[in-house]
PDB file of C-alpha atoms in Angstrom:
ATOM      1  CA  MET J   1      -6.237  15.759   5.361  1.00 49.00           C
ATOM      2  CA  VAL J   2      -6.453  19.258   6.859  1.00 48.00           C
ATOM      3  CA  GLY J   3      -4.454  21.618   4.683  1.00 54.00           C
ATOM      4  CA  CYS J   4      -3.932  19.085   1.897  1.00 76.00           C
ATOM      5  CA  LEU J   5      -4.872  20.843  -1.332  1.00 67.00           C
ATOM      6  CA  ALA J   6      -4.662  17.653  -3.370  1.00 73.00           C
ATOM      7  CA  CYS J   7      -7.568  16.227  -1.379  1.00 71.00           C
ATOM      8  CA  THR J   8      -9.957  18.842  -2.737  1.00 63.00           C
ATOM      9  CA  PRO J   9     -11.640  18.529  -6.141  1.00 54.00           C
ATOM     10  CA  LYS J  10      -9.728  19.952  -9.102  1.00 55.00           C
ATOM     11  CA  ALA J  11      -6.899  21.215  -6.907  1.00 51.00           C
ATOM     12  CA  GLY J  12      -4.192  19.338  -8.782  1.00 53.00           C
ATOM     13  CA  SER J  13      -2.766  19.975 -12.206  1.00 57.00           C
ATOM     14  CA  SER J  14      -1.289  18.025 -15.083  1.00 63.00           C
ATOM     15  CA  GLN J  15       2.170  19.088 -13.883  1.00 72.00           C
ATOM     16  CA  GLN J  16       1.917  18.849 -10.126  1.00 82.00           C
ATOM     17  CA  ALA J  17      -0.381  17.323  -7.490  1.00 88.00           C
ATOM     18  CA  ARG J  18       0.860  16.083  -4.153  1.00 89.00           C
ATOM     19  CA  HIS J  19      -0.917  14.926  -1.014  1.00 90.00           C
ATOM     20  CA  ASP J  20       0.841  16.390   2.017  1.00 87.00           C
ATOM     21  CA  GLY J  21       1.246  15.038   5.531  1.00 89.00           C
ATOM     22  CA  ILE J  22       0.803  11.330   4.821  1.00 95.00           C
ATOM     23  CA  THR J  23       2.121   9.218   7.693  1.00 97.00           C
ATOM     24  CA  LEU J  24       4.052   6.113   6.704  1.00 98.00           C
ATOM     25  CA  PHE J  25       2.592   2.735   7.699  1.00 98.00           C
ATOM     26  CA  THR J  26       4.386  -0.518   6.909  1.00 98.00           C
ATOM     27  CA  GLN J  27       3.215  -4.115   6.821  1.00 98.00           C
ATOM     28  CA  TYR J  28       5.985  -5.025   9.290  1.00 98.00           C
ATOM     29  CA  MET J  29       5.785  -3.300  12.647  1.00 98.00           C
ATOM     30  CA  SER J  30       9.532  -2.697  13.160  1.00 98.00           C
ATOM     31  CA  HIS J  31      10.949  -0.711  10.239  1.00 96.00           C
ATOM     32  CA  GLU J  32      14.511  -1.629  11.088  1.00 97.00           C
ATOM     33  CA  ARG J  33      13.755  -5.345  10.654  1.00 98.00           C
ATOM     34  CA  ILE J  34      12.334  -5.122   7.134  1.00 98.00           C
ATOM     35  CA  GLY J  35      15.660  -5.610   5.364  1.00 98.00           C
ATOM     36  CA  ALA J  36      16.350  -8.812   7.298  1.00 98.00           C
ATOM     37  CA  ILE J  37      12.847 -10.101   6.573  1.00 98.00           C
ATOM     38  CA  VAL J  38      12.788  -9.424   2.851  1.00 98.00           C
ATOM     39  CA  TYR J  39      16.423 -10.205   2.018  1.00 98.00           C
ATOM     40  CA  GLN J  40      17.802 -12.466   4.750  1.00 97.00           C
ATOM     41  CA  GLY J  41      14.904 -14.794   5.521  1.00 97.00           C
ATOM     42  CA  ALA J  42      14.217 -13.471   9.021  1.00 98.00           C
ATOM     43  CA  ASP J  43      10.913 -14.583  10.530  1.00 98.00           C
ATOM     44  CA  PRO J  44       8.548 -11.597  10.819  1.00 98.00           C
ATOM     45  CA  ALA J  45       6.895 -13.287  13.795  1.00 98.00           C
ATOM     46  CA  ASP J  46      10.051 -12.526  15.798  1.00 98.00           C
ATOM     47  CA  ASP J  47       9.177  -8.821  15.641  1.00 98.00           C
ATOM     48  CA  PRO J  48       8.980  -7.561  19.253  1.00 97.00           C
ATOM     49  CA  GLN J  49       6.388  -4.993  18.143  1.00 98.00           C
ATOM     50  CA  TRP J  50       3.980  -7.558  16.692  1.00 98.00           C
ATOM     51  CA  ARG J  51       1.180  -6.622  19.095  1.00 98.00           C
ATOM     52  CA  ALA J  52       0.976  -3.151  17.508  1.00 98.00           C
ATOM     53  CA  SER J  53      -0.444  -4.866  14.406  1.00 98.00           C
ATOM     54  CA  GLY J  54      -3.651  -5.807  16.185  1.00 98.00           C
ATOM     55  CA  ALA J  55      -2.866  -9.508  15.762  1.00 98.00           C
ATOM     56  CA  ARG J  56      -4.342 -11.840  18.347  1.00 98.00           C
ATOM     57  CA  THR J  57      -1.204 -13.963  18.438  1.00 98.00           C
ATOM     58  CA  ARG J  58       2.386 -13.736  17.290  1.00 98.00           C
ATOM     59  CA  ALA J  59       1.669 -16.575  14.845  1.00 97.00           C
ATOM     60  CA  GLU J  60      -1.262 -14.686  13.293  1.00 97.00           C
ATOM     61  CA  TYR J  61       0.951 -11.679  12.738  1.00 98.00           C
ATOM     62  CA  GLY J  62       3.782 -13.744  11.260  1.00 98.00           C
ATOM     63  CA  ARG J  63       1.421 -15.445   8.833  1.00 97.00           C
ATOM     64  CA  TRP J  64      -0.549 -12.444   7.602  1.00 98.00           C
ATOM     65  CA  CYS J  65       1.846  -9.501   7.611  1.00 98.00           C
ATOM     66  CA  ARG J  66       3.594 -10.719   4.450  1.00 97.00           C
ATOM     67  CA  HIS J  67       0.269 -10.340   2.613  1.00 98.00           C
ATOM     68  CA  ALA J  68      -0.781  -7.028   4.170  1.00 98.00           C
ATOM     69  CA  CYS J  69       0.824  -4.424   1.894  1.00 98.00           C
ATOM     70  CA  GLY J  70      -2.633  -3.331   0.760  1.00 98.00           C
ATOM     71  CA  MET J  71      -3.818  -2.956   4.346  1.00 98.00           C
ATOM     72  CA  ALA J  72      -0.811  -0.776   5.164  1.00 98.00           C
ATOM     73  CA  CYS J  73      -1.705   1.391   2.156  1.00 98.00           C
ATOM     74  CA  LEU J  74      -5.259   1.601   3.460  1.00 98.00           C
ATOM     75  CA  GLN J  75      -3.953   2.650   6.871  1.00 98.00           C
ATOM     76  CA  MET J  76      -2.120   5.539   5.237  1.00 98.00           C
ATOM     77  CA  VAL J  77      -5.257   6.685   3.414  1.00 98.00           C
ATOM     78  CA  LEU J  78      -7.467   6.471   6.507  1.00 98.00           C
ATOM     79  CA  ASP J  79      -4.904   8.208   8.702  1.00 97.00           C
ATOM     80  CA  HIS J  80      -4.593  10.955   6.091  1.00 96.00           C
ATOM     81  CA  ARG J  81      -8.340  11.534   6.254  1.00 96.00           C
ATOM     82  CA  ASP J  82      -9.034  10.919   9.935  1.00 96.00           C
ATOM     83  CA  GLY J  83      -5.746  11.439  11.761  1.00 96.00           C
ATOM     84  CA  HIS J  84      -5.743   7.803  12.863  1.00 97.00           C
ATOM     85  CA  ALA J  85      -6.205   4.341  11.380  1.00 98.00           C
ATOM     86  CA  PRO J  86      -7.262   0.905  12.658  1.00 98.00           C
ATOM     87  CA  PRO J  87      -4.484  -1.633  13.286  1.00 98.00           C
ATOM     88  CA  LEU J  88      -3.142  -3.637  10.351  1.00 98.00           C
ATOM     89  CA  LEU J  89      -4.615  -7.001  11.283  1.00 98.00           C
ATOM     90  CA  GLU J  90      -7.963  -5.493  12.239  1.00 98.00           C
ATOM     91  CA  LEU J  91      -8.245  -4.167   8.684  1.00 98.00           C
ATOM     92  CA  THR J  92      -7.056  -7.488   7.300  1.00 98.00           C
ATOM     93  CA  ARG J  93      -9.748  -9.405   9.158  1.00 98.00           C
ATOM     94  CA  GLY J  94     -12.387  -6.938   7.980  1.00 98.00           C
ATOM     95  CA  CYS J  95     -11.246  -7.260   4.378  1.00 98.00           C
ATOM     96  CA  ARG J  96     -11.256 -11.067   4.632  1.00 98.00           C
ATOM     97  CA  ALA J  97     -14.931 -10.934   5.611  1.00 98.00           C
ATOM     98  CA  TYR J  98     -15.663  -9.321   2.230  1.00 98.00           C
ATOM     99  CA  GLY J  99     -13.577 -11.860   0.292  1.00 98.00           C
ATOM    100  CA  GLY J 100     -10.560  -9.621  -0.199  1.00 98.00           C
ATOM    101  CA  TYR J 101      -8.357 -12.483   0.951  1.00 98.00           C
ATOM    102  CA  ILE J 102      -9.074 -16.185   0.579  1.00 97.00           C
ATOM    103  CA  GLU J 103      -7.439 -19.094   2.395  1.00 95.00           C
ATOM    104  CA  THR J 104      -7.193 -22.218   0.260  1.00 94.00           C
ATOM    105  CA  ASP J 105      -7.702 -25.759   1.517  1.00 92.00           C
ATOM    106  CA  ASP J 106      -3.945 -26.280   1.646  1.00 93.00           C
ATOM    107  CA  GLY J 107      -3.427 -23.185   3.788  1.00 90.00           C
ATOM    108  CA  GLN J 108      -2.268 -20.701   1.160  1.00 96.00           C
ATOM    109  CA  ILE J 109      -3.373 -17.076   1.335  1.00 98.00           C
ATOM    110  CA  LYS J 110      -4.663 -15.581  -1.921  1.00 97.00           C
ATOM    111  CA  GLY J 111      -5.279 -11.875  -2.468  1.00 97.00           C
ATOM    112  CA  LEU J 112      -5.587  -8.973  -2.256  1.00 98.00           C
ATOM    113  CA  TYR J 113      -8.624  -9.203  -4.593  1.00 98.00           C
ATOM    114  CA  TYR J 114      -9.469  -5.720  -5.756  1.00 98.00           C
ATOM    115  CA  ALA J 115     -13.250  -5.804  -6.200  1.00 98.00           C
ATOM    116  CA  PRO J 116     -14.009  -7.180  -2.707  1.00 98.00           C
ATOM    117  CA  PHE J 117     -11.477  -4.768  -1.240  1.00 98.00           C
ATOM    118  CA  ALA J 118     -13.229  -1.850  -2.928  1.00 98.00           C
ATOM    119  CA  GLU J 119     -16.574  -3.041  -1.560  1.00 98.00           C
ATOM    120  CA  PHE J 120     -15.019  -3.298   1.918  1.00 98.00           C
ATOM    121  CA  VAL J 121     -13.590   0.223   1.979  1.00 98.00           C
ATOM    122  CA  ARG J 122     -16.775   1.740   0.579  1.00 98.00           C
ATOM    123  CA  ALA J 123     -19.056  -0.019   3.060  1.00 98.00           C
ATOM    124  CA  GLU J 124     -16.910   0.031   6.176  1.00 98.00           C
ATOM    125  CA  HIS J 125     -14.766   3.139   5.762  1.00 98.00           C
ATOM    126  CA  GLY J 126     -16.705   5.485   3.490  1.00 97.00           C
ATOM    127  CA  LEU J 127     -14.017   5.768   0.827  1.00 98.00           C
ATOM    128  CA  HIS J 128     -14.659   6.315  -2.848  1.00 97.00           C
ATOM    129  CA  ALA J 129     -12.867   3.375  -4.498  1.00 98.00           C
ATOM    130  CA  THR J 130     -12.434   2.620  -8.193  1.00 98.00           C
ATOM    131  CA  VAL J 131     -10.769  -0.554  -9.440  1.00 98.00           C
ATOM    132  CA  HIS J 132      -8.568  -0.092 -12.511  1.00 98.00           C
ATOM    133  CA  PRO J 133      -7.717  -3.530 -13.980  1.00 98.00           C
ATOM    134  CA  HIS J 134      -6.040  -1.936 -16.985  1.00 98.00           C
ATOM    135  CA  LEU J 135      -4.019   1.151 -16.203  1.00 98.00           C
ATOM    136  CA  ALA J 136      -1.069   2.745 -17.965  1.00 97.00           C
ATOM    137  CA  ALA J 137       1.674   4.511 -16.030  1.00 98.00           C
ATOM    138  CA  ALA J 138       0.878   7.614 -18.085  1.00 96.00           C
ATOM    139  CA  ASP J 139      -2.648   7.606 -16.580  1.00 96.00           C
ATOM    140  CA  LEU J 140      -1.407   7.919 -13.001  1.00 97.00           C
ATOM    141  CA  PRO J 141      -0.698  11.687 -12.911  1.00 95.00           C
ATOM    142  CA  GLY J 142      -4.259  12.372 -14.055  1.00 94.00           C
ATOM    143  CA  LEU J 143      -5.741  10.274 -11.256  1.00 95.00           C
ATOM    144  CA  LEU J 144      -3.525  11.971  -8.701  1.00 94.00           C
ATOM    145  CA  ALA J 145      -4.428  15.403 -10.070  1.00 91.00           C
ATOM    146  CA  SER J 146      -8.115  14.487  -9.656  1.00 92.00           C
ATOM    147  CA  GLY J 147      -7.662  14.075  -5.904  1.00 92.00           C
ATOM    148  CA  TYR J 148      -7.097  10.323  -5.740  1.00 96.00           C
ATOM    149  CA  LEU J 149      -4.506   8.355  -3.855  1.00 97.00           C
ATOM    150  CA  VAL J 150      -3.607   5.277  -5.874  1.00 98.00           C
ATOM    151  CA  MET J 151      -2.743   1.805  -4.651  1.00 98.00           C
ATOM    152  CA  ALA J 152      -0.596   0.563  -7.538  1.00 98.00           C
ATOM    153  CA  SER J 153       0.557  -2.984  -8.226  1.00 98.00           C
ATOM    154  CA  VAL J 154       4.325  -3.123  -8.673  1.00 98.00           C
ATOM    155  CA  HIS J 155       7.094  -5.675  -8.415  1.00 98.00           C
ATOM    156  CA  LYS J 156       8.394  -5.806  -4.850  1.00 98.00           C
ATOM    157  CA  GLU J 157      11.908  -4.958  -6.034  1.00 98.00           C
ATOM    158  CA  ILE J 158      10.803  -1.398  -6.682  1.00 98.00           C
ATOM    159  CA  ARG J 159      12.507  -0.881  -3.334  1.00 98.00           C
ATOM    160  CA  ARG J 160      15.800  -1.052  -5.315  1.00 98.00           C
ATOM    161  CA  PRO J 161      14.907   0.944  -8.439  1.00 98.00           C
ATOM    162  CA  GLU J 162      18.533   1.377  -9.483  1.00 97.00           C
ATOM    163  CA  ARG J 163      18.448  -2.289 -10.542  1.00 98.00           C
ATOM    164  CA  PRO J 164      16.584  -3.615 -13.597  1.00 97.00           C
ATOM    165  CA  ALA J 165      13.015  -4.613 -12.786  1.00 98.00           C
ATOM    166  CA  PRO J 166      12.790  -8.424 -12.513  1.00 98.00           C
ATOM    167  CA  GLY J 167       9.037  -8.358 -13.186  1.00 98.00           C
ATOM    168  CA  ARG J 168       5.854  -6.366 -12.859  1.00 98.00           C
ATOM    169  CA  GLY J 169       3.129  -6.389 -10.220  1.00 98.00           C
ATOM    170  CA  GLY J 170       2.428  -8.481  -7.141  1.00 97.00           C
ATOM    171  CA  HIS J 171       3.031  -5.862  -4.424  1.00 98.00           C
ATOM    172  CA  LEU J 172       1.069  -2.732  -3.553  1.00 98.00           C
ATOM    173  CA  VAL J 173       2.460   0.733  -2.923  1.00 98.00           C
ATOM    174  CA  LEU J 174       0.599   3.977  -2.329  1.00 98.00           C
ATOM    175  CA  LEU J 175       1.086   6.752  -4.861  1.00 98.00           C
ATOM    176  CA  THR J 176       0.767  10.085  -3.093  1.00 97.00           C
ATOM    177  CA  GLY J 177       1.503  12.581  -5.842  1.00 96.00           C
ATOM    178  CA  HIS J 178       3.388  13.591  -8.959  1.00 95.00           C
ATOM    179  CA  GLU J 179       5.586  16.538  -9.805  1.00 93.00           C
ATOM    180  CA  PHE J 180       7.112  17.263 -13.188  1.00 89.00           C
ATOM    181  CA  GLY J 181       7.614  13.683 -14.298  1.00 93.00           C
ATOM    182  CA  LEU J 182       8.224  12.142 -10.871  1.00 96.00           C
ATOM    183  CA  LEU J 183       5.820   9.872  -8.986  1.00 97.00           C
ATOM    184  CA  HIS J 184       5.888  10.030  -5.190  1.00 97.00           C
ATOM    185  CA  LEU J 185       5.150   6.814  -3.332  1.00 98.00           C
ATOM    186  CA  ARG J 186       5.059   5.156   0.079  1.00 98.00           C
ATOM    187  CA  ASN J 187       6.208   1.520   0.093  1.00 98.00           C
ATOM    188  CA  PRO J 188       4.879  -0.675   2.945  1.00 98.00           C
ATOM    189  CA  SER J 189       7.846  -3.049   2.607  1.00 98.00           C
ATOM    190  CA  GLY J 190      10.633  -0.571   1.958  1.00 98.00           C
ATOM    191  CA  HIS J 191      13.840  -1.749   3.626  1.00 98.00           C
ATOM    192  CA  THR J 192      15.402   1.717   3.974  1.00 98.00           C
ATOM    193  CA  PRO J 193      13.981   5.190   4.617  1.00 98.00           C
ATOM    194  CA  ASP J 194      14.555   6.102   0.962  1.00 98.00           C
ATOM    195  CA  ALA J 195      12.766   2.934  -0.183  1.00 98.00           C
ATOM    196  CA  ARG J 196       9.809   3.547   2.104  1.00 98.00           C
ATOM    197  CA  GLN J 197       9.323   7.090   0.830  1.00 97.00           C
ATOM    198  CA  ALA J 198      10.521   7.352  -2.762  1.00 98.00           C
ATOM    199  CA  SER J 199      10.218   9.570  -5.803  1.00 97.00           C
ATOM    200  CA  LEU J 200      10.768   7.886  -9.151  1.00 98.00           C
ATOM    201  CA  PRO J 201      10.649   8.994 -12.781  1.00 98.00           C
ATOM    202  CA  ILE J 202       7.467   7.724 -14.391  1.00 98.00           C
ATOM    203  CA  ASP J 203       9.470   5.736 -16.945  1.00 98.00           C
ATOM    204  CA  THR J 204      11.361   3.938 -14.159  1.00 98.00           C
ATOM    205  CA  PHE J 205       8.165   3.271 -12.236  1.00 98.00           C
ATOM    206  CA  ALA J 206       6.585   1.835 -15.391  1.00 98.00           C
ATOM    207  CA  THR J 207       9.174  -0.954 -15.572  1.00 98.00           C
ATOM    208  CA  PHE J 208       7.933  -2.301 -12.211  1.00 98.00           C
ATOM    209  CA  PHE J 209       4.241  -1.422 -12.672  1.00 98.00           C
ATOM    210  CA  GLY J 210       1.750  -4.239 -13.242  1.00 98.00           C
ATOM    211  CA  GLY J 211      -0.754  -2.039 -15.083  1.00 98.00           C
ATOM    212  CA  ARG J 212      -3.483  -2.193 -12.459  1.00 98.00           C
ATOM    213  CA  GLY J 213      -4.496  -0.561  -9.196  1.00 98.00           C
ATOM    214  CA  ILE J 214      -7.187   0.971  -7.023  1.00 98.00           C
ATOM    215  CA  ALA J 215      -7.899   4.699  -6.886  1.00 98.00           C
ATOM    216  CA  LEU J 216      -9.110   5.949  -3.488  1.00 98.00           C
ATOM    217  CA  ARG J 217     -10.632   9.298  -2.711  1.00 95.00           C
ATOM    218  CA  THR J 218     -11.460  10.582   0.756  1.00 88.00           C
ATOM    219  CA  TYR J 219     -14.279  13.016  -0.150  1.00 83.00           C
TER     220      TYR J 219
END
């Protein structure tokens, strides 16, 4: 976060606050395969870069990466602070130990659960984390101006914002700033460069926004 003014207290404003130099991390290791995975039914386990995730096996990667949008957001926050971040599946396993993900008896994966996740990042990574179960889109610029990065729950189709939102919530993106009515975000499952690093009007974002999220601060 060297040189990032938004990471210092009271550096932002009601009109503009943007975290600079945030490296993109995605929940799928090969960016060029994301479109085929999310729209064509391709198996993520076929990713030749799966080992970069920190998975022990190809099967572990294929099973968990679909649920790891929050861990990719966490990677971006930690890399922004430290200049590096643990692998995706290493973070996932750590979060599971705190109850951030739960496997049901029939093999389903539930989560990310916000409260255990917040406990995990406080205890293991020294982040200031605040869970916001009820959050309006209009509240987001204020959090960003206060030095937070925000993991926001949105519908996954925010990757195609030119289309009407089919729902709200269920997928996590990282909000990195706002400028004059636009929200800047990194999307861990964006299928194109523009989808992975987007800037949307707040009113457009609100149609995909689930009204909840986690605010993370690095100081």
